PDB file of C-alpha atoms in Angstrom:
ATOM      1  CA  MET A   1      -4.709  -3.237   8.951  1.00  0.00           C
ATOM      2  CA  GLY A   2      -3.193  -6.538   8.010  1.00  0.00           C
ATOM      3  CA  LYS A   3      -0.450  -8.105  10.014  1.00  0.00           C
ATOM      4  CA  GLU A   4       2.081  -7.407   7.272  1.00  0.00           C
ATOM      5  CA  THR A   5       1.746  -3.646   7.733  1.00  0.00           C
ATOM      6  CA  GLU A   6       1.715  -3.403  11.529  1.00  0.00           C
ATOM      7  CA  PRO A   7       4.627  -1.420  13.045  1.00  0.00           C
ATOM      8  CA  THR A   8       7.764  -3.479  13.244  1.00  0.00           C
ATOM      9  CA  CYS A   9       9.393  -4.585  16.477  1.00  0.00           C
ATOM     10  CA  ARG A  10      12.962  -3.777  15.527  1.00  0.00           C
ATOM     11  CA  PRO A  11      15.391  -2.965  18.332  1.00  0.00           C
ATOM     12  CA  VAL A  12      14.975   0.515  19.807  1.00  0.00           C
ATOM     13  CA  ALA A  13      17.828   1.927  21.817  1.00  0.00           C
ATOM     14  CA  GLU A  14      17.082   3.449  25.197  1.00  0.00           C
ATOM     15  CA  ALA A  15      20.499   4.940  25.796  1.00  0.00           C
ATOM     16  CA  ALA A  16      20.823   8.714  26.074  1.00  0.00           C
ATOM     17  CA  SER A  17      21.158  10.439  22.720  1.00  0.00           C
ATOM     18  CA  SER A  18      20.362  13.697  20.976  1.00  0.00           C
ATOM     19  CA  GLU A  19      17.061  12.301  19.748  1.00  0.00           C
ATOM     20  CA  ASN A  20      15.084   9.146  20.461  1.00  0.00           C
ATOM     21  CA  PHE A  21      11.856   7.760  19.027  1.00  0.00           C
ATOM     22  CA  ASP A  22       9.041   8.203  21.523  1.00  0.00           C
ATOM     23  CA  GLY A  23       5.722   7.145  20.042  1.00  0.00           C
ATOM     24  CA  GLN A  24       3.643   8.307  23.005  1.00  0.00           C
ATOM     25  CA  ARG A  25       5.193  11.763  23.028  1.00  0.00           C
ATOM     26  CA  LEU A  26       4.715  11.975  19.282  1.00  0.00           C
ATOM     27  CA  ARG A  27       1.044  11.024  19.623  1.00  0.00           C
ATOM     28  CA  THR A  28       0.546  13.760  22.228  1.00  0.00           C
ATOM     29  CA  VAL A  29       2.094  16.433  20.025  1.00  0.00           C
ATOM     30  CA  LEU A  30       0.263  15.351  16.879  1.00  0.00           C
ATOM     31  CA  ALA A  31      -3.059  15.423  18.735  1.00  0.00           C
ATOM     32  CA  THR A  32      -2.634  19.175  19.266  1.00  0.00           C
ATOM     33  CA  LEU A  33      -2.271  19.873  15.534  1.00  0.00           C
ATOM     34  CA  GLU A  34      -4.910  20.509  12.913  1.00  0.00           C
ATOM     35  CA  PRO A  35      -5.864  17.624  10.572  1.00  0.00           C
ATOM     36  CA  TRP A  36      -3.951  19.072   7.605  1.00  0.00           C
ATOM     37  CA  GLN A  37      -0.863  19.423   9.802  1.00  0.00           C
ATOM     38  CA  ARG A  38      -1.039  15.774  10.832  1.00  0.00           C
ATOM     39  CA  VAL A  39      -1.220  14.812   7.156  1.00  0.00           C
ATOM     40  CA  ALA A  40       1.706  17.120   6.344  1.00  0.00           C
ATOM     41  CA  PHE A  41       3.836  15.478   9.022  1.00  0.00           C
ATOM     42  CA  ALA A  42       2.815  11.989   7.905  1.00  0.00           C
ATOM     43  CA  VAL A  43       3.450  12.571   4.212  1.00  0.00           C
ATOM     44  CA  SER A  44       6.914  13.911   5.060  1.00  0.00           C
ATOM     45  CA  CYS A  45       7.627  10.553   6.724  1.00  0.00           C
ATOM     46  CA  VAL A  46       6.438   8.695   3.635  1.00  0.00           C
ATOM     47  CA  GLU A  47       8.480  11.000   1.389  1.00  0.00           C
ATOM     48  CA  VAL A  48      11.788   9.919   2.942  1.00  0.00           C
ATOM     49  CA  LEU A  49      10.940   6.320   2.010  1.00  0.00           C
ATOM     50  CA  VAL A  50       9.917   6.817  -1.623  1.00  0.00           C
ATOM     51  CA  PRO A  51      13.502   6.595  -2.966  1.00  0.00           C
ATOM     52  CA  SER A  52      13.915   3.294  -1.111  1.00  0.00           C
ATOM     53  CA  TYR A  53      10.899   1.888  -2.882  1.00  0.00           C
ATOM     54  CA  VAL A  54      12.300   3.080  -6.215  1.00  0.00           C
ATOM     55  CA  ARG A  55      15.608   1.344  -5.472  1.00  0.00           C
ATOM     56  CA  PHE A  56      13.745  -1.845  -4.650  1.00  0.00           C
ATOM     57  CA  SER A  57      11.475  -1.659  -7.685  1.00  0.00           C
ATOM     58  CA  GLU A  58      13.665  -0.570 -10.566  1.00  0.00           C
ATOM     59  CA  PRO A  59      16.336  -3.317 -10.929  1.00  0.00           C
ATOM     60  CA  ASP A  60      13.833  -6.058 -11.812  1.00  0.00           C
ATOM     61  CA  GLN A  61      10.819  -3.842 -12.551  1.00  0.00           C
ATOM     62  CA  VAL A  62       8.739  -5.167  -9.673  1.00  0.00           C
ATOM     63  CA  GLY A  63       6.018  -3.400  -7.745  1.00  0.00           C
ATOM     64  CA  ASP A  64       4.847   0.015  -8.908  1.00  0.00           C
ATOM     65  CA  ALA A  65       7.199   2.872  -8.070  1.00  0.00           C
ATOM     66  CA  HIS A  66       5.120   5.237 -10.204  1.00  0.00           C
ATOM     67  CA  LEU A  67       2.010   4.641  -8.097  1.00  0.00           C
ATOM     68  CA  VAL A  68       3.931   5.223  -4.872  1.00  0.00           C
ATOM     69  CA  ARG A  69       5.492   8.435  -6.181  1.00  0.00           C
ATOM     70  CA  ALA A  70       2.256   9.729  -7.703  1.00  0.00           C
ATOM     71  CA  SER A  71       0.240   9.052  -4.549  1.00  0.00           C
ATOM     72  CA  VAL A  72       2.671  10.935  -2.346  1.00  0.00           C
ATOM     73  CA  ASP A  73       2.893  13.828  -4.821  1.00  0.00           C
ATOM     74  CA  ALA A  74      -0.900  14.063  -4.958  1.00  0.00           C
ATOM     75  CA  VAL A  75      -1.098  14.499  -1.180  1.00  0.00           C
ATOM     76  CA  TRP A  76       1.628  17.143  -1.225  1.00  0.00           C
ATOM     77  CA  SER A  77      -0.170  19.021  -4.001  1.00  0.00           C
ATOM     78  CA  ALA A  78      -3.471  18.973  -2.118  1.00  0.00           C
ATOM     79  CA  LEU A  79      -1.805  20.351   1.003  1.00  0.00           C
ATOM     80  CA  ALA A  80      -0.156  23.138  -0.977  1.00  0.00           C
ATOM     81  CA  GLY A  81      -3.504  24.448  -2.262  1.00  0.00           C
ATOM     82  CA  HIS A  82      -4.794  27.881  -1.313  1.00  0.00           C
ATOM     83  CA  GLN A  83      -8.372  26.966  -0.423  1.00  0.00           C
ATOM     84  CA  PRO A  84      -9.223  27.077   3.312  1.00  0.00           C
ATOM     85  CA  ALA A  85     -10.137  23.380   3.294  1.00  0.00           C
ATOM     86  CA  VAL A  86      -7.839  20.696   1.903  1.00  0.00           C
ATOM     87  CA  HIS A  87      -9.463  18.748  -0.935  1.00  0.00           C
ATOM     88  CA  TYR A  88      -7.614  15.520  -1.563  1.00  0.00           C
ATOM     89  CA  PRO A  89      -7.797  13.947  -5.023  1.00  0.00           C
ATOM     90  CA  GLU A  90      -8.895  10.399  -5.622  1.00  0.00           C
ATOM     91  CA  LEU A  91      -6.158   8.247  -4.127  1.00  0.00           C
ATOM     92  CA  PRO A  92      -5.549   4.494  -4.360  1.00  0.00           C
ATOM     93  CA  SER A  93      -7.184   2.381  -1.684  1.00  0.00           C
ATOM     94  CA  PRO A  94      -5.068   1.040   1.181  1.00  0.00           C
ATOM     95  CA  ASP A  95      -5.789  -2.493  -0.051  1.00  0.00           C
ATOM     96  CA  ALA A  96      -4.459  -1.637  -3.521  1.00  0.00           C
ATOM     97  CA  VAL A  97      -1.261  -0.255  -2.014  1.00  0.00           C
ATOM     98  CA  LYS A  98      -0.780  -3.339   0.159  1.00  0.00           C
ATOM     99  CA  GLU A  99      -0.457  -5.304  -3.094  1.00  0.00           C
ATOM    100  CA  LEU A 100       2.861  -3.487  -3.614  1.00  0.00           C
ATOM    101  CA  LEU A 101       4.525  -5.142  -0.608  1.00  0.00           C
ATOM    102  CA  PRO A 102       7.694  -6.992  -1.688  1.00  0.00           C
ATOM    103  CA  ALA A 103       7.079 -10.633  -2.493  1.00  0.00           C
ATOM    104  CA  GLU A 104       9.535 -13.275  -1.346  1.00  0.00           C
ATOM    105  CA  ASP A 105      10.654 -13.910  -4.919  1.00  0.00           C
ATOM    106  CA  ASP A 106      11.368 -10.201  -5.438  1.00  0.00           C
ATOM    107  CA  TRP A 107      13.434  -9.708  -2.272  1.00  0.00           C
ATOM    108  CA  ASN A 108      16.596  -7.612  -2.597  1.00  0.00           C
ATOM    109  CA  ASP A 109      18.712  -5.360  -0.352  1.00  0.00           C
ATOM    110  CA  TRP A 110      16.094  -2.594  -0.449  1.00  0.00           C
ATOM    111  CA  ALA A 111      13.085  -4.798   0.252  1.00  0.00           C
ATOM    112  CA  PRO A 112      12.976  -4.030   4.020  1.00  0.00           C
ATOM    113  CA  GLN A 113      12.801  -0.307   3.295  1.00  0.00           C
ATOM    114  CA  ALA A 114      10.322  -0.884   0.459  1.00  0.00           C
ATOM    115  CA  GLU A 115       8.124  -2.751   2.922  1.00  0.00           C
ATOM    116  CA  ASP A 116       8.261   0.234   5.258  1.00  0.00           C
ATOM    117  CA  ALA A 117       7.481   2.581   2.360  1.00  0.00           C
ATOM    118  CA  VAL A 118       4.350   0.641   1.433  1.00  0.00           C
ATOM    119  CA  ALA A 119       3.188   0.359   5.041  1.00  0.00           C
ATOM    120  CA  SER A 120       3.728   4.063   5.686  1.00  0.00           C
ATOM    121  CA  LEU A 121       1.786   4.952   2.540  1.00  0.00           C
ATOM    122  CA  VAL A 122      -1.084   2.739   3.702  1.00  0.00           C
ATOM    123  CA  TYR A 123      -1.131   4.571   7.029  1.00  0.00           C
ATOM    124  CA  LEU A 124      -1.060   7.920   5.242  1.00  0.00           C
ATOM    125  CA  LEU A 125      -4.062   6.975   3.109  1.00  0.00           C
ATOM    126  CA  GLU A 126      -5.935   5.832   6.207  1.00  0.00           C
ATOM    127  CA  LEU A 127      -5.037   9.080   7.971  1.00  0.00           C
ATOM    128  CA  VAL A 128      -6.409  11.140   5.085  1.00  0.00           C
ATOM    129  CA  ASP A 129      -9.656   9.205   5.361  1.00  0.00           C
ATOM    130  CA  SER A 130     -10.083   9.019   9.137  1.00  0.00           C
ATOM    131  CA  ASP A 131      -7.771  11.592  10.781  1.00  0.00           C
ATOM    132  CA  ASP A 132      -6.743   8.938  13.294  1.00  0.00           C
ATOM    133  CA  VAL A 133      -3.661  10.231  15.105  1.00  0.00           C
ATOM    134  CA  THR A 134      -2.402   6.671  15.468  1.00  0.00           C
ATOM    135  CA  ASP A 135      -1.932   6.439  11.692  1.00  0.00           C
ATOM    136  CA  ALA A 136       0.264   9.539  11.737  1.00  0.00           C
ATOM    137  CA  VAL A 137       2.375   8.031  14.519  1.00  0.00           C
ATOM    138  CA  TYR A 138       2.763   4.815  12.526  1.00  0.00           C
ATOM    139  CA  THR A 139       4.095   6.655   9.460  1.00  0.00           C
ATOM    140  CA  ALA A 140       6.835   8.144  11.614  1.00  0.00           C
ATOM    141  CA  GLU A 141       7.566   4.791  13.252  1.00  0.00           C
ATOM    142  CA  ARG A 142       8.005   3.214   9.830  1.00  0.00           C
ATOM    143  CA  ALA A 143      10.437   5.907   8.700  1.00  0.00           C
ATOM    144  CA  TYR A 144      12.433   5.402  11.885  1.00  0.00           C
ATOM    145  CA  ALA A 145      12.326   1.596  11.532  1.00  0.00           C
ATOM    146  CA  ALA A 146      13.567   1.833   7.944  1.00  0.00           C
ATOM    147  CA  VAL A 147      16.601   3.943   8.755  1.00  0.00           C
ATOM    148  CA  ASP A 148      17.267   1.863  11.872  1.00  0.00           C
ATOM    149  CA  GLU A 149      17.390  -1.354   9.815  1.00  0.00           C
ATOM    150  CA  PHE A 150      19.463   0.278   7.083  1.00  0.00           C
ATOM    151  CA  SER A 151      22.001   1.598   9.595  1.00  0.00           C
ATOM    152  CA  ALA A 152      22.226  -1.775  11.336  1.00  0.00           C
ATOM    153  CA  ARG A 153      23.088  -3.467   8.040  1.00  0.00           C
ATOM    154  CA  GLU A 154      25.650  -0.764   7.222  1.00  0.00           C
ATOM    155  CA  GLN A 155      27.336  -1.460  10.558  1.00  0.00           C
ATOM    156  CA  ASP A 156      26.974  -5.261  10.210  1.00  0.00           C
ATOM    157  CA  LEU A 157      24.925  -5.387  13.400  1.00  0.00           C
ATOM    158  CA  GLU A 158      22.724  -8.436  13.843  1.00  0.00           C
ATOM    159  CA  VAL A 159      22.041  -9.528  17.422  1.00  0.00           C
ATOM    160  CA  LEU A 160      22.322  -6.243  19.299  1.00  0.00           C
ATOM    161  CA  ASP A 161      23.643  -5.792  22.804  1.00  0.00           C
ATOM    162  CA  ALA A 162      23.269  -2.544  24.780  1.00  0.00           C
ATOM    163  CA  ASP A 163      26.404  -0.987  23.274  1.00  0.00           C
ATOM    164  CA  ASP A 164      25.279  -1.856  19.750  1.00  0.00           C
ATOM    165  CA  ARG A 165      21.873  -0.289  20.384  1.00  0.00           C
ATOM    166  CA  GLU A 166      23.503   2.898  21.638  1.00  0.00           C
ATOM    167  CA  ALA A 167      25.803   3.039  18.623  1.00  0.00           C
ATOM    168  CA  LEU A 168      22.897   2.419  16.256  1.00  0.00           C
ATOM    169  CA  LEU A 169      20.708   5.124  17.767  1.00  0.00           C
ATOM    170  CA  GLY A 170      23.597   7.548  17.640  1.00  0.00           C
ATOM    171  CA  SER A 171      24.454   6.833  13.999  1.00  0.00           C
ATOM    172  CA  PRO A 172      24.246   9.935  11.779  1.00  0.00           C
ATOM    173  CA  SER A 173      21.517   8.594   9.499  1.00  0.00           C
ATOM    174  CA  VAL A 174      19.226   7.617  12.401  1.00  0.00           C
ATOM    175  CA  GLN A 175      19.786  10.941  14.133  1.00  0.00           C
ATOM    176  CA  ASP A 176      19.170  12.823  10.887  1.00  0.00           C
ATOM    177  CA  GLU A 177      15.734  11.234  10.515  1.00  0.00           C
ATOM    178  CA  LEU A 178      14.784  11.749  14.145  1.00  0.00           C
ATOM    179  CA  ARG A 179      15.847  15.387  13.942  1.00  0.00           C
ATOM    180  CA  ARG A 180      13.922  15.838  10.707  1.00  0.00           C
ATOM    181  CA  GLN A 181      10.784  14.558  12.409  1.00  0.00           C
ATOM    182  CA  ALA A 182      11.347  16.807  15.420  1.00  0.00           C
ATOM    183  CA  GLU A 183      11.943  19.848  13.212  1.00  0.00           C
ATOM    184  CA  ALA A 184       8.802  19.095  11.190  1.00  0.00           C
ATOM    185  CA  LEU A 185       6.760  19.105  14.404  1.00  0.00           C
ATOM    186  CA  THR A 186       8.374  22.372  15.487  1.00  0.00           C
ATOM    187  CA  ILE A 187       7.505  24.023  12.177  1.00  0.00           C
ATOM    188  CA  LEU A 188       3.922  22.769  12.262  1.00  0.00           C
ATOM    189  CA  GLY A 189       3.487  23.660  15.921  1.00  0.00           C
ATOM    190  CA  ASP A 190       4.454  27.287  15.389  1.00  0.00           C
ATOM    191  CA  SER A 191       1.435  29.454  16.198  1.00  0.00           C
ATOM    192  CA  ALA A 192       1.945  31.280  12.907  1.00  0.00           C
ATOM    193  CA  ALA A 193       2.258  28.111  10.833  1.00  0.00           C
ATOM    194  CA  ASP A 194       0.087  27.987   7.744  1.00  0.00           C
ATOM    195  CA  ARG A 195       0.156  25.844   4.627  1.00  0.00           C
ATOM    196  CA  SER A 196       3.201  27.701   3.316  1.00  0.00           C
ATOM    197  CA  ALA A 197       5.094  25.402   5.711  1.00  0.00           C
ATOM    198  CA  VAL A 198       4.278  22.449   3.452  1.00  0.00           C
ATOM    199  CA  ALA A 199       6.993  23.344   0.932  1.00  0.00           C
ATOM    200  CA  GLU A 200       9.585  23.521   3.717  1.00  0.00           C
ATOM    201  CA  LEU A 201       8.623  20.098   5.038  1.00  0.00           C
ATOM    202  CA  ARG A 202       8.677  18.592   1.560  1.00  0.00           C
ATOM    203  CA  ALA A 203      12.110  20.012   0.764  1.00  0.00           C
ATOM    204  CA  ALA A 204      13.551  18.766   4.067  1.00  0.00           C
ATOM    205  CA  ALA A 205      12.202  15.246   3.457  1.00  0.00           C
ATOM    206  CA  ARG A 206      13.642  15.167  -0.041  1.00  0.00           C
ATOM    207  CA  ARG A 207      17.037  16.231   1.240  1.00  0.00           C
ATOM    208  CA  ASN A 208      17.158  13.385   3.764  1.00  0.00           C
ATOM    209  CA  PRO A 209      15.821  10.159   2.208  1.00  0.00           C
ATOM    210  CA  VAL A 210      16.531   6.873   3.936  1.00  0.00           C
ATOM    211  CA  GLY A 211      19.668   5.437   2.377  1.00  0.00           C
ATOM    212  CA  GLY A 212      20.787   8.744   0.894  1.00  0.00           C
ATOM    213  CA  VAL A 213      19.895  10.711  -2.209  1.00  0.00           C
ATOM    214  CA  LEU A 214      19.402   8.733  -5.430  1.00  0.00           C
TER     215      LEU A 214
END
């Protein structure tokens, strides 16, 4: 992975809250799931970022929102199939998707979230190819980072002290995303979970996009 798509180092609150982002715990849980379940969790994290990329792309017709949307939909469709094994269609290469990262000249208010959308899609594509649990963790980290940055801007928070971090972690939009991730893991971890759970995960992600519904 290139430096531009490594997980961000945005402030993470450590104060007590209903939910917190814990990458190590997430890795442990994801490692117990089947490969298709890891992909289902990861694509749900990319799904919440697709509208952000659309908002970035559409005003000046930059990037390729259609490719982002089509790639995510193709993974969802493969997961929803009825064959015992999941057969993924031909998907764009990670390098091709990296070309969609916002350029400096195209920067707008949604560029930070668009950057997270592209990075999370790259990790999803790498997960489909390698089943590396780390890639699944990174998709979730990017979704969290995107809503964290969005909420900070909404609250006009820049240099964060401990109280600011606590307030940011406790903001409704951040908690909504963290709860969505936790609920997705609960659904997938159910001993009776099968691929019928995919539709539930997809619907939940579409109800809770970063930045709100288009």
